[in-house]
Structures are given as structure tokens and as C-alpha cells.
Coordinates of C-alpha atoms and ligand atoms in Angstrom, one line a residue:
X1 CA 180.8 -0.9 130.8
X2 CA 182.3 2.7 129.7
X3 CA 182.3 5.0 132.2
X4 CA 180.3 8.1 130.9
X5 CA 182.2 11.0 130.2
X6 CA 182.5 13.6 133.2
X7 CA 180.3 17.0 133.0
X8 CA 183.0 19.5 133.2
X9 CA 180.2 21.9 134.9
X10 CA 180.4 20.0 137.9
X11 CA 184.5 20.8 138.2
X12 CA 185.1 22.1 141.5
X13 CA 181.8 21.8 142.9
X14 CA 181.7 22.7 146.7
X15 CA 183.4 20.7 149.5
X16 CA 184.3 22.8 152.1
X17 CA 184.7 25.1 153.9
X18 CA 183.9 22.4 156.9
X19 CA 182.9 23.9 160.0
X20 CA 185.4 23.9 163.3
X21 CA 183.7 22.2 166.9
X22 CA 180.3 23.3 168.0
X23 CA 177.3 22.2 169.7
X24 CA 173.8 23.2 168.3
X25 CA 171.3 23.5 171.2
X26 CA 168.1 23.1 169.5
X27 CA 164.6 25.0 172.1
X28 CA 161.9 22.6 170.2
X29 CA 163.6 19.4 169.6
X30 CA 160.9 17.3 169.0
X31 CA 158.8 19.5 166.6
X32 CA 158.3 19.5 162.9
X33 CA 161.1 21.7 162.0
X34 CA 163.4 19.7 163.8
X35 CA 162.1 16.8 162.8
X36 CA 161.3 17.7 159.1
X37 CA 164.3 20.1 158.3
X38 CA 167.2 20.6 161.0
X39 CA 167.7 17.0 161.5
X40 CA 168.1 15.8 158.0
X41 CA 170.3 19.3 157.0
X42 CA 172.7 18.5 159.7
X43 CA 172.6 14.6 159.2
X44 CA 173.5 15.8 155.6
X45 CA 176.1 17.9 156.6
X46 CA 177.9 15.4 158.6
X47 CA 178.0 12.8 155.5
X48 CA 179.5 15.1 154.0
X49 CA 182.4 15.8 156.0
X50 CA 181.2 19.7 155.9
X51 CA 181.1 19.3 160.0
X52 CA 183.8 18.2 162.3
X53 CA 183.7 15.3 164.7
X54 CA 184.3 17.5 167.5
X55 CA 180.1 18.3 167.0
X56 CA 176.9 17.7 168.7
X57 CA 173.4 18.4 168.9
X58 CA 171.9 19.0 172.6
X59 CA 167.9 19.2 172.1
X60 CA 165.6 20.8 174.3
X61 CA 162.2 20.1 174.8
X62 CA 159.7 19.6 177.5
X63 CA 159.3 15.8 177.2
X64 CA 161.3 13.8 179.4
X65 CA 163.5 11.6 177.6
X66 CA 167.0 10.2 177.5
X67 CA 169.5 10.6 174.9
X68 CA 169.3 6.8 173.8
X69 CA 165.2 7.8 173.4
X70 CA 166.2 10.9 171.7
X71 CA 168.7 9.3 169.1
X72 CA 165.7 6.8 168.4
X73 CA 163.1 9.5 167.3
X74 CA 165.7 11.8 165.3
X75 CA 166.3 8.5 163.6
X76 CA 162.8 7.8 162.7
X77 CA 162.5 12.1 161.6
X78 CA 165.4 10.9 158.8
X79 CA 163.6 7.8 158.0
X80 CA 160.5 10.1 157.5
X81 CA 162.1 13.2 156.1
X82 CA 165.4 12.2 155.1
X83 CA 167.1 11.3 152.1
X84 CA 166.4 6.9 151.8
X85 CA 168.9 6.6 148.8
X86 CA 171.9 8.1 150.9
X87 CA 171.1 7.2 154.4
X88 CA 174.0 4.5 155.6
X89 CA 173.5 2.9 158.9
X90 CA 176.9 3.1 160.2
X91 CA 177.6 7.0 159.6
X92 CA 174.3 7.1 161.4
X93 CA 175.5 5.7 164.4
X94 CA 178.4 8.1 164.8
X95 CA 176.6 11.0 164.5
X96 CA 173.9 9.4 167.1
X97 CA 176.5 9.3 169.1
X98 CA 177.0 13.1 169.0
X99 CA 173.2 13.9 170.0
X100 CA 171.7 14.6 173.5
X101 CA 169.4 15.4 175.2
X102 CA 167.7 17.9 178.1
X103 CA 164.2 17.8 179.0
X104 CA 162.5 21.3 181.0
X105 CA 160.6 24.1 180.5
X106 CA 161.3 27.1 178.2
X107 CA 160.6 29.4 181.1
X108 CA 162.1 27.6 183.9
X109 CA 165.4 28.6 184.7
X110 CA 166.0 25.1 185.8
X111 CA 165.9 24.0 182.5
X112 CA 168.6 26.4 181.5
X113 CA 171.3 25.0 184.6
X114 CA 170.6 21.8 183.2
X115 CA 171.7 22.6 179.6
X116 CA 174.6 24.4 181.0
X117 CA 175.8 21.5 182.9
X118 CA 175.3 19.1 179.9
X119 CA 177.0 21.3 177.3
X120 CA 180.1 21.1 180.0
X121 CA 180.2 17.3 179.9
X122 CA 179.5 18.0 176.0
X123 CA 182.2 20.0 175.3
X124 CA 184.5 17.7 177.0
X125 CA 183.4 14.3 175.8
X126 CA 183.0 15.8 171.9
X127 CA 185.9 18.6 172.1
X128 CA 183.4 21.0 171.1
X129 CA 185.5 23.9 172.9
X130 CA 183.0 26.4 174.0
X131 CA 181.2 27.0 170.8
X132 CA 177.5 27.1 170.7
X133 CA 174.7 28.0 168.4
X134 CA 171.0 28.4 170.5
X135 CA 168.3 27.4 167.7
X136 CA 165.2 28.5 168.4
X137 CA 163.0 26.3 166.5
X138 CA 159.9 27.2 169.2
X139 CA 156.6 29.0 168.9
X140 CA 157.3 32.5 168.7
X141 CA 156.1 34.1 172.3
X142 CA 159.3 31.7 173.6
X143 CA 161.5 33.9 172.0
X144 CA 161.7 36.2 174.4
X145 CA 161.7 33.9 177.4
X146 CA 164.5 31.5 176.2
X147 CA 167.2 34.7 175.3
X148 CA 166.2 35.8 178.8
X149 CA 167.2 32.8 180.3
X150 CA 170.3 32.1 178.5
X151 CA 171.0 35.3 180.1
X152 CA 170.6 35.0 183.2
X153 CA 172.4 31.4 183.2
X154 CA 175.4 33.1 181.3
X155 CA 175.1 31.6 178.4
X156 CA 174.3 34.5 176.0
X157 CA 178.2 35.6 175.8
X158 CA 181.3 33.3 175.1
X159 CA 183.7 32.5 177.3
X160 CA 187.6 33.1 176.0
X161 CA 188.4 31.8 172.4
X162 CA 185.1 30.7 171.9
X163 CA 181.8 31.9 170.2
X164 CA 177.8 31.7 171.0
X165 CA 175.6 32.4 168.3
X166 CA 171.4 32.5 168.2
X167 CA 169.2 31.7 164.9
X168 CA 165.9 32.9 165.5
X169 CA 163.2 31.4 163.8
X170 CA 160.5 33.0 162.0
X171 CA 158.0 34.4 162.4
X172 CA 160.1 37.3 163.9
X173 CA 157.4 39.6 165.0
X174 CA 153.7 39.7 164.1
X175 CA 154.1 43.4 162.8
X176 CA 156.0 45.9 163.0
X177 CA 155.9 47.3 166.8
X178 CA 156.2 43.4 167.8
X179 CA 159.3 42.7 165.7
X180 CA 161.2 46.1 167.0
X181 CA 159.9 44.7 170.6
X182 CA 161.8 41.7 169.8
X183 CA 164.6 42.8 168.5
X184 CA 165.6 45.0 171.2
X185 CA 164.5 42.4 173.4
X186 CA 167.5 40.3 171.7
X187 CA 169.7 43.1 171.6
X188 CA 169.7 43.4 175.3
X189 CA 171.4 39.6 175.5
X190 CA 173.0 39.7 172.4
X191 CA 175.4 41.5 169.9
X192 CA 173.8 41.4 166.2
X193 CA 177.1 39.8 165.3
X194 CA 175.5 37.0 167.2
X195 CA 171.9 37.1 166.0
X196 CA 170.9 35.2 162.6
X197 CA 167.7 36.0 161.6
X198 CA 166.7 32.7 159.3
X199 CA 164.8 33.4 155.8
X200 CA 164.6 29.8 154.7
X201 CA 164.6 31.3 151.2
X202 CA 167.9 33.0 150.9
X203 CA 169.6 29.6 151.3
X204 CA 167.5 28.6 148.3
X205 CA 170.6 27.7 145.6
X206 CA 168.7 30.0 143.3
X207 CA 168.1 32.6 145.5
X208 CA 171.7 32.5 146.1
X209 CA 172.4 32.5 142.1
X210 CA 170.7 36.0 141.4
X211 CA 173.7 37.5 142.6
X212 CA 175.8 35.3 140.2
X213 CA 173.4 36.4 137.6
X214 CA 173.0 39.4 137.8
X215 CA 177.0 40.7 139.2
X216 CA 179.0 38.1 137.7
X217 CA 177.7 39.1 134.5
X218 CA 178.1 42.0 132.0
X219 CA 175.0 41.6 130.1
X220 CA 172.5 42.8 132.2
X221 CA 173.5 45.0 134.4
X222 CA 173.8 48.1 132.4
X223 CA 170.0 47.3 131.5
X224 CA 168.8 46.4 134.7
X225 CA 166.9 49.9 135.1
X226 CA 164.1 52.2 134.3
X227 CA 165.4 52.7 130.8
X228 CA 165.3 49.0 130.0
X229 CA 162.9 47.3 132.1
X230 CA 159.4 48.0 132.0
X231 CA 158.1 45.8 135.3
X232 CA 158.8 43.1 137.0
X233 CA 156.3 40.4 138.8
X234 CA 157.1 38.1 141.6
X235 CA 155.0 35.0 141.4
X236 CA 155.3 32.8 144.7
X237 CA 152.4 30.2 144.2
X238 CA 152.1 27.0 146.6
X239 CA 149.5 24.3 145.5
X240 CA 149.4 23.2 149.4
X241 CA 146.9 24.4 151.7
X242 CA 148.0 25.1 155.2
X243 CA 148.9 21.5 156.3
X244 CA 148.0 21.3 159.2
X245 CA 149.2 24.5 160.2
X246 CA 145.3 26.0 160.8
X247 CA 146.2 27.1 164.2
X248 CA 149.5 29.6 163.2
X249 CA 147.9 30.4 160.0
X250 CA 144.9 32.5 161.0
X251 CA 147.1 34.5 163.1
X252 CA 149.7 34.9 160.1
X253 CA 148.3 34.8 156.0
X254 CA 150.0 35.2 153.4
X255 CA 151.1 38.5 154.0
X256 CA 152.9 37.7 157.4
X257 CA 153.7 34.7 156.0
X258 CA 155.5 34.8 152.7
X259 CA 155.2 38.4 151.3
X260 CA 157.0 40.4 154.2
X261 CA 159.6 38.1 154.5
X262 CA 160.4 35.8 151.6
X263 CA 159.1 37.7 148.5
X264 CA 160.8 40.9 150.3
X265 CA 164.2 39.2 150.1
X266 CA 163.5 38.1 146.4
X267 CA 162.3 41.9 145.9
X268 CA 165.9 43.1 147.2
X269 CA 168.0 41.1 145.5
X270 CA 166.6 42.1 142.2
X271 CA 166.3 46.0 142.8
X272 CA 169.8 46.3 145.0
X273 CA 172.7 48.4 143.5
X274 CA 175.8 46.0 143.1
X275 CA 177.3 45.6 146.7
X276 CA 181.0 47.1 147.2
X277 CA 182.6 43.6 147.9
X278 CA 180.4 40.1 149.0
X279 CA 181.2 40.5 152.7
X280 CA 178.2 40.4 154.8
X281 CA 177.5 43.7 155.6
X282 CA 178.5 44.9 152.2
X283 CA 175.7 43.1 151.0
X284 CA 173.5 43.6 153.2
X285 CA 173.6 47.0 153.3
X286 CA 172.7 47.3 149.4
X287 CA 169.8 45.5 149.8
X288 CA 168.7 47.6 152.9
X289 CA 169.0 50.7 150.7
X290 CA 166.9 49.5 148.0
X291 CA 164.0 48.4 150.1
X292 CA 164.2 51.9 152.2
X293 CA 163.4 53.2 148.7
X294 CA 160.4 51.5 148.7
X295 CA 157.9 53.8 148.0
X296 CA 155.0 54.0 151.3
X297 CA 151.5 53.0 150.4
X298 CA 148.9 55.1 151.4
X299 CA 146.7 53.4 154.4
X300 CA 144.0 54.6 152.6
X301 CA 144.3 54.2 149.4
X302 CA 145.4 49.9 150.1
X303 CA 142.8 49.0 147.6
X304 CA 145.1 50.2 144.9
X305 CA 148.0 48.7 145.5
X306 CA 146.8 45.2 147.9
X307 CA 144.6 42.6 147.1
X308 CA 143.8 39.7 149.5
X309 CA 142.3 36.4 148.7
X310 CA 140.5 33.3 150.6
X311 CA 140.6 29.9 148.7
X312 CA 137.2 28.1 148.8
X313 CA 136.6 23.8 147.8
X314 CA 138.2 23.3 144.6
X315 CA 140.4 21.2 142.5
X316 CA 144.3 21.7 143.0
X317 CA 146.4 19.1 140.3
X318 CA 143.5 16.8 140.3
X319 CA 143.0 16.1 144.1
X320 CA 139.5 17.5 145.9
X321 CA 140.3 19.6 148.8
X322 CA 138.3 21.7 151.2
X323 CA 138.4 25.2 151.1
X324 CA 140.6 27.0 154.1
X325 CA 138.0 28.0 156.6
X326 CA 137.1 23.7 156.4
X327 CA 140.8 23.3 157.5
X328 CA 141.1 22.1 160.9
X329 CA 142.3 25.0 163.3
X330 CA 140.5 27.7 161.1
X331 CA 137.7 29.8 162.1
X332 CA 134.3 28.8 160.0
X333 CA 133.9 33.0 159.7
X334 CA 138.2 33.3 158.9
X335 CA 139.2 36.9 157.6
X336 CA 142.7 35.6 157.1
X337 CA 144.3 35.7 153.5
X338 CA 146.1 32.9 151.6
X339 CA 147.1 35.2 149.2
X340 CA 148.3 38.4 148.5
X341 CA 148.9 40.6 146.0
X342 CA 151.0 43.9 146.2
X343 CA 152.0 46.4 143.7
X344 CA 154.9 48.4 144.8
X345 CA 157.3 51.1 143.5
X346 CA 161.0 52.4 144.2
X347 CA 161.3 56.5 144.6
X348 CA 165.3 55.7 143.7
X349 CA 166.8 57.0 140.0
X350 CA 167.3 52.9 138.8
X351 CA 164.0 51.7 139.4
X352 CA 161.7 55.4 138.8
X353 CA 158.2 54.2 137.5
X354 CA 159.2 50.7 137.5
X355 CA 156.4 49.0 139.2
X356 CA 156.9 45.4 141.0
X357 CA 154.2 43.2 141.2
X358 CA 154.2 40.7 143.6
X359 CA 152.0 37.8 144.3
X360 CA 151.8 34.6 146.9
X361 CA 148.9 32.1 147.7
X362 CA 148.3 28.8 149.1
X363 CA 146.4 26.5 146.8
X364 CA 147.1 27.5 143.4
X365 CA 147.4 25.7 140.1
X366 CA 150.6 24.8 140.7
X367 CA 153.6 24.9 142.9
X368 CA 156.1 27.7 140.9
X369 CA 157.9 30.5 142.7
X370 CA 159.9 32.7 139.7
X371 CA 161.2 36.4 139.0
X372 CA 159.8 38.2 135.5
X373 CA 161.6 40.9 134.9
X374 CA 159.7 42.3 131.5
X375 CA 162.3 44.5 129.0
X376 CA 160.7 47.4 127.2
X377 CA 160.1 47.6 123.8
X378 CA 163.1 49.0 121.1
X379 CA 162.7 52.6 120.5
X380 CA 161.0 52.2 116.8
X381 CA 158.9 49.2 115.8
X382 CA 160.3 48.3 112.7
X383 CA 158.2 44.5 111.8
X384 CA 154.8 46.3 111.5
X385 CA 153.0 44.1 109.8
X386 CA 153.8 40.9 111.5
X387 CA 151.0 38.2 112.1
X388 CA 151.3 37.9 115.5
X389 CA 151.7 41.5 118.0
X390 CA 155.1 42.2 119.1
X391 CA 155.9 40.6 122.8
X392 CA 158.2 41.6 125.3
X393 CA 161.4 40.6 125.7
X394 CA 161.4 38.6 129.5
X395 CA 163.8 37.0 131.5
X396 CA 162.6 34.6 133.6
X397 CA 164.2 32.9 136.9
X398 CA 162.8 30.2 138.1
X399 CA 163.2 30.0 142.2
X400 CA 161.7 26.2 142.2
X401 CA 160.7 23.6 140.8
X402 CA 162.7 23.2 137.1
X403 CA 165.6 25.7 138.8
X404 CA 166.8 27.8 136.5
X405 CA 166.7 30.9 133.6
X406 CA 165.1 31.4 130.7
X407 CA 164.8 34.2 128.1
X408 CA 162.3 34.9 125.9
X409 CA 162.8 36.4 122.6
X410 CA 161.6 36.9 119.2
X411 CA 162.7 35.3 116.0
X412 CA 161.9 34.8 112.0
X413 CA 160.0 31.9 111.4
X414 CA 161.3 29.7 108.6
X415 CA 159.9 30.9 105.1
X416 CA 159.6 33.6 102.8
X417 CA 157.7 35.9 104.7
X418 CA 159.4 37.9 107.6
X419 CA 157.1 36.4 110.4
X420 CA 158.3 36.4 114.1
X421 CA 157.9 33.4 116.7
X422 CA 158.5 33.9 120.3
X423 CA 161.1 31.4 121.7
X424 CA 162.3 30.8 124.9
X425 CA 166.3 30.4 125.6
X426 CA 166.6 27.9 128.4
X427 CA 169.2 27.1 131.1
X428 CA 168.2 24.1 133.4
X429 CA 170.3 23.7 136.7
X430 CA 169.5 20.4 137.0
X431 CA 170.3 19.5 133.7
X432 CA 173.7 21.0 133.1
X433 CA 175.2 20.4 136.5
X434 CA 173.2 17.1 137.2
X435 CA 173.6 17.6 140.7
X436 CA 170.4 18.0 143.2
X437 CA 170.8 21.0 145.2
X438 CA 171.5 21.2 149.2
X439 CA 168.8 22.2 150.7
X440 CA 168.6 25.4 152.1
X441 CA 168.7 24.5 155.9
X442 CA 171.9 22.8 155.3
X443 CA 173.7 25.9 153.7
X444 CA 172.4 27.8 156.5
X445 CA 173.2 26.3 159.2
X446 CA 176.8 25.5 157.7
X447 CA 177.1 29.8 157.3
X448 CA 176.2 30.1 161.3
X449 CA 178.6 27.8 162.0
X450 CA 181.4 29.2 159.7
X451 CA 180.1 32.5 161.2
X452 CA 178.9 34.4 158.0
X453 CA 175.5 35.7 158.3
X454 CA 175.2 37.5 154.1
X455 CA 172.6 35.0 154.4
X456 CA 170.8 35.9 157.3
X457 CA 168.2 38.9 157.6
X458 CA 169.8 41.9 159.5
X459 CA 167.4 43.8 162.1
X460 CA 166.8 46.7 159.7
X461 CA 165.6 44.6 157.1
X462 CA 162.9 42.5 159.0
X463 CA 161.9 45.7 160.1
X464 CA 161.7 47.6 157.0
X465 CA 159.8 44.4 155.8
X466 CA 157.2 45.1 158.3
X467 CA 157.4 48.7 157.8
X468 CA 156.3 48.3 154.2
X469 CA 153.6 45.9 155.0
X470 CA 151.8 47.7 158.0
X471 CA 149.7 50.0 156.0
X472 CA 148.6 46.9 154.3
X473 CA 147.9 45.1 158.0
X474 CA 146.4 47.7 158.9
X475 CA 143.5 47.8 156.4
X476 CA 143.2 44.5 156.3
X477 CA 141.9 44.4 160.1
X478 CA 138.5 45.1 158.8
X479 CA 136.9 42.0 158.0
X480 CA 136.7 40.9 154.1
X481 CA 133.4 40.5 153.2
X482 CA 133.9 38.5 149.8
X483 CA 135.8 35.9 151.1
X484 CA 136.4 32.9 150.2
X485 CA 136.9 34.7 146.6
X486 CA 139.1 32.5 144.7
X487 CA 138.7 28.6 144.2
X488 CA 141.5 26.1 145.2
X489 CA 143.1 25.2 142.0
X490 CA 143.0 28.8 140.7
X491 CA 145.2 31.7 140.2
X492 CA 144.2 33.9 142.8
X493 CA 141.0 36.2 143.2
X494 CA 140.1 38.3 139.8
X495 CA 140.8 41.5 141.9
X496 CA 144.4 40.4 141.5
X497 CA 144.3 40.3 138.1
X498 CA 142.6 43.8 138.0
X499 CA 145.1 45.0 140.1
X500 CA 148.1 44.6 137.4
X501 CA 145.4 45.2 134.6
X502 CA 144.7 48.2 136.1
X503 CA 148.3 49.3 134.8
X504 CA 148.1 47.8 131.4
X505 CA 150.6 44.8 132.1
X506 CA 149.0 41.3 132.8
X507 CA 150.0 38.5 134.7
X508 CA 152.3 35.8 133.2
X509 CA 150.9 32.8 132.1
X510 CA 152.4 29.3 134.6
Ligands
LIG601 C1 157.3 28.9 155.1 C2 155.8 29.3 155.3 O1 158.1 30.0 155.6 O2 157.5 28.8 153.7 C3 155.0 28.2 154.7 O3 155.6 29.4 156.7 C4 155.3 28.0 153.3 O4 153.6 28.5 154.8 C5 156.8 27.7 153.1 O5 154.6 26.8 152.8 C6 157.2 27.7 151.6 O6 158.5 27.3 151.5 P1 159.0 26.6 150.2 O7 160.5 26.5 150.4 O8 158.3 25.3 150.0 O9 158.7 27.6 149.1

């Protein structure tokens, strides 16, 4: 059989940089995250030689267990969650051999002598040499209580050559008083070179990509502004309910949920300035400044810039499915949104009259989460007697699924007659560089251990998240008295579409 030919896309495609010794300490070890995501990232890691063999995972929980228990149920999390096709017994075992485990109480400072005693023997059976990473893959009001302890057990600074970092977990602070409350609460254990704030979607490959796009490039940049670019809409649309997750949920929505936090992210990458160099702070610093630009909405005038929506029963890609106050967890009389839809604008020169509209809700049609950055039309509209109305020019990037960027333009269709078609130029991730992905947990946790944070949200910029949202919070305390207003299976409540409408733009078609 011939061998097919290489795809010279894939040339150079990452292996490295591998991570030096560590131990992950993981506060929740037996929950979903760690079960569902942590696990299988750094199982995936280790198969591929991007962690060293001087590496181990102590998990904390309040279950009493031993290791040999432990290994068993992390095995049966990558059974459930892992990847089948590459799972190989034998690498399994020596990274089983690598995990432990402490039982205790978050809040007991017992717990917190234990772990230090076991990441001693740790660090000299595995040669992990002092370096830790604390995840904190709990329910949020342990936060707080776990940095403390560390604290107090001395385990919040490093000793000599070595380092101790912390990835907090969202959600990081239910608004914005309780996220500045926690942050200085971390501050007072740890330096922010130690703290990395996780947004699961920054370690999306795509995610990661708009700053290929839109700085590696020539094309765009010099358009990417007010005098070019007419709006740009943020579609985040899941076609799961809350799983399961009733309970969080009503004390979240989709505001708290998505919109502060991931869209916010999205939102900065797009408007930011081009960063000074890629370091860290560099970039992060550009996409501070664009969101400080972000003009403040009124508290009371929320109506025109915020919508909120409730799915009800419906249809989502052919299954029946309750609406959200019949999920388990929920209150019968739930005020909480599962989606949300905000209008915002930059007071900055690039972005003057530019508005952004952004949009995220549980139970849609589909499951699509893109970028549409919509061009304005040529100064002088030369076909005027074509057929069809002139459309915009738009570039499209497609977060997930079908990763990847397309652009939409208009050209003659075949035959006599000067008649425009709008077509779509397409570049497909998978296709062209036939690879899958990693997953974003994996990328992530590699940067913590290799110490680079670029893809970790800095303290300003969870706050200025929450900043931007609290007028919105606020209104929204008063009960909505329409809800549930859109059905599962739909696109949203029609006050979203009004709200775009409203400004003479309309929402894309997906
Ligand atoms: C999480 C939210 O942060 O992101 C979930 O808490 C949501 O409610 C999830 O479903 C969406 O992530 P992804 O990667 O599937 O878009």
C-alpha cells in the first residue's frame, strides 16, 4: 500500500516545550472537572511526552480513600471522558503510578499538614523538586478558605529554586464587589505572578488563532476600524441545557456565566490594539485597555442595550426537552437567564460608533460559537441595478464546531448579464491541517507549568468584566415577568432580535 503523501501544513507542528518537575495538587479531586477535564488533559499531556517523569498529581478531597482507590476512579474518569482510540494500558500504569492521594476537609487545617507531609515524600519519590501548582477545582466559597490555609501551613510561597503557583477556577466572584473581595483575598497569600485565573476559552486553538489572524497578517489590520467595519456580533449558542448543573445555574445565568467572562475575552481579542511584543503582560495589557474603553451602560436605561431570556419545553436538534425552570435544581418561579444579549460600544478613536453585539444562550438551535465582523459598504455603489441587494462583506471565525474562517464576498454570476452572487471563501482547520485540536485544559495547564500565564485572565480584567456587567446585574434583580420567553430549539427571545434591529443591522443567519 502507498503511503499517502504528507500534508506539508502539518510541518513542525508542536512538540514541546515539555514542562520541568511538578506536582499538581488538585482541592476537588473527585468532581466533574477533574474527572471530566483535568484528568484526561493531563493524562494527554503525559502521552505526549509534553510533562516530565519527575510529575505527580496529589488530589484532595473529603472522601477517604487510598491512592490504589484513587488511581482506580481517575482510571474509570478516562474511560468515561477520555480519548478510547489513544488510551494504552501500559502508559496508563506509569502515570498511575505518579497519582496520590489526601483525604480532609477544605477548612481543616489538618488537612493542609497532611498534604504538606505527602508532597515531602512526593517530591522525593518522583523528584518533583519543590514545584507545585494548587488547582482549585472546588465550589467557589472554598476559595477563600483553601488560599488561607495554604497559608498558614506555608505552602503559599516556594522554598529556594523552586516555584508554587495557584489556578483559580471560575466562577471568580459573583459580581463585582465579590470578585475584588477575592482577589485581594488572594493577594494577601499570593503574588499575581503566582495566580492564574482560568478562562477555559482562551485555551480554545481558535481563540488562540485570532491573534495569528489578525497580527500575523497584513490584510486586515489596516481595516480593522471604524472606517472599515461597520459592527461586529458575537454569537455564543449552546444547544445543552444546564446538565445537571440546576443548582450553580440559578445563582449564575448566562450573564455570570458566559458573557462576563468568555464572550469578554472573545470581545478583547478582537477590539485590542496590536500588543508591543507576545509576552504576557504585553498582551495582556492591550486587551485591558480596550475593554477599559468600553463604554458604561446606563443602569437605567439596561433595556436598551440588555436583553435576558428563559428557555421554555421545546425541540433542540430533534430531541424533547423540558424547559429550564423543569430542570432539576431550578426554582418552578426561576428569574435566572439562559441567555443574554448585550449591545456594547468602545469610546476609543479605532472602534468610535462601532457597535458589538453580543449574544449567549443555553438551548438554541445549534451548538456554534463564532466572531462576525461585518465590513462597510465601498464609498459609491456602482452595480445598481443588480437582481439581488448588495450584502456586506463579512468575515467570519468560527470558535467551534467546523473551526475555522470564512469570508464572504460578492461575485459575477456566469452569463451575460452583470449579476452578483454572494460566496463564501473558506478555510477549515480540520481539513487542512488534519490534525484534532488539544483541548484547551491541556494547553493550559502545560502554560502554568511552563509558567506563562498570556493565557490566563489578569485581576484587572475579571474585574473590568464585572465592572461592565454590573449595571446589567443590577437591573436584572427585579424579577422578569415574561419568562420563560423563548422556546428550547430557538434563537433566543424576539426582544433580542429587536435589540440589533433596533440599529438597523440583523442577526446572522446559523
Ligand atoms: C462553562 C460554563 O464555563 O462553559 C458552561 O459554565 C458552558 O455553562 C461551558 O456550557 C461552555 O464551554 P464550551 O467549551 O463547550 O463552549
Amino acid at each position: 500500500m502507498t503511503e499517502a503523501p504528507a500534508n506539508p501544513l502539518r510541518a513542525g507542528i508542536r512538540i514541546g516545550p515539555t514542562a520541568g518537575p511538578c506536582v499538581v495538587v488538585i482541592f476537588g479531586a473527585t468532581g466533574d472537572l477533574t474527572r471530566r477535564k483535568l484528568l484526561p488533559a493531563l493524562y494527554r499531556l503525559a502521552q505526549q511526552h509534553l510533562i516530565p517523569a519527575e510529575f505527580a498529581i496529589l488530589g484532595v478531597s473529603r472522601q477517604q480513600m487510598s491512592d490504589q482507590e484513587y488511581r482506580a476512579k481517575m482510571r474509570e474518569a478516562l474511560t468515561e471522558f477520555g480519548d478510547e482510540d489513544t488510551f494504552d494500558e501500559a502508559e496508563w500504569n506509569s502515570f498511575a503510578d505518579g497519582i496520590f492521594y489526601a483525604a480532609g476537609e477544605f477548612k481543616d487545617g489538618e488537612t493542609y499538614a497532611k498534604v504538606k507531609s505527602r508532597l515531602k515524600e512526593i517530591d522525593e519519590e518522583r523528584k518533583t523538586q519543590g514545584n507545585r501548582i494548587f488547582y482549585l477545582a472546588t465550589a467557589p466559597e472554598f476559595f477563600g478558605p483553601i488560599s488561607n490555609q495554604l497559608a498558614q501551613a506555608n505552602l503559599a510561597r516556594p522554598e529556594g529554586q523552586a516555584w508554587t503557583r495557584i489556578i483559580v477556577e471560575k466562577p471568580f466572584g459573583h459580581d463585582l464587589e465579590s470578585a475584588r473581595a477575592l482577589n485581594t483575598q488572594l493577594a494577601s497569600v499570593f503574588e499575581e505572578h503566582q495566580i492564574y485565573r482560568i478562562d477555559h476559552y482562551l485555551g480554545k486553538e481558535t481563540v488562540q488563532n485570532l491573534l495569528v489572524f489578525r497580527f500575523a497578517n497584513s490584510i486586515f489590520e489596516p481595516m480593522w476600524n471604524y472606517q472599515y467595519i461597520d459592527h461586529v456580533q458575537i454569537t455564543n449558542a449552546e444547544a445543552i441545557g444546564v446538565e445537571g448543573r440546576g443548582s450553580y445555574y440559578e445563582r449564575a445565568g448566562a450573564l455570570r456565566d458566559m458573557m462576563q467572562n468568555h464572550v469578554f475575552q472573545l470581545v478583547s481579542l478582537i477590539a485590542m490594539d496590536p500588543p508591543v511584543s507576545l509576552k504576557s503582560d504585553d498582551v495582556r495589557n492591550e486587551k485591558i485597555r480596550a475593554l477599559k474603553t468600553v463604554r458604561p451602560i446606563p443602569v437605567d436605561r439596561v433595556d436598551e442595550y440588555a436583553v435576558r431570556g428563559q428557555y421554555g419545553p421545546g425541540q433542540v436538534l430533534g430531541e424533547t426537552v423540558v424547559g429550564y425552570r423543569e430542570e432539576p435544581g431550578v426554582d418552578p418561579n426561576s428569574s435566572t437567564e439562559t441567555f443574554a444579549a448585550v449591545k456594547i460600544k468602545f469610546d476609543n478613536w479605532r472602534w468610535a460608533n462601532v457597535p458589538f453585539f453580543l449574544r449567549s444562550g443555553k438551548r438554541l438551535q445549534k451548538r456554534v460559537t463564532e466572531i462576525a465582523i461585518y465590513f462597510k459598504e465601498g464609498p459609491h455603489r456602482l452595480f445598481t441595478d443588480n437582481d439581488a441587494p448588495l450584502e456586506p462583506n463579512v468575515l467570519v471565525i468560527r470558535i467551534q464546531p467546523n473551526e475555522g474562517i470564512t469570508l464572504r464576498f460578492g461575485a459575477k454570476l456566469p452569463g451575460q448579464a452583470m449579476r452578483i452572487r454572494w460566496v463564501n471563501m473558506d478555510f477549515r482547520y480540520g481539513s487542512s491541517f488534519g490534525i484534532k485540536p488539544p483541548e484547551a485544559y491541556e494547553r493550559l495547564l502545560l502554560d502554568c507549568m511552563l509558567g506563562d500565564s498570556t493565557l490566563y485572565a489578569r485581576r484587572d480584567m475579571v474585574e473590568r468584566g464585572w465592572e461592565i456587567v454590573n449595571p446589567i446585574i443590577e437591573a436584572w434583580k427585579k424579577p422578569a415577568s415574561d419568562f420563560p420567553n423563548y422556546e428550547a430549539g430557538s434563537w433566543g427571545p424576539p426582544a433580542a432580535f429587536e435589540l440589533i434591529e433596533r440599529d438597523g443591522r440583523k442577526w446572522r443567519k446559523l
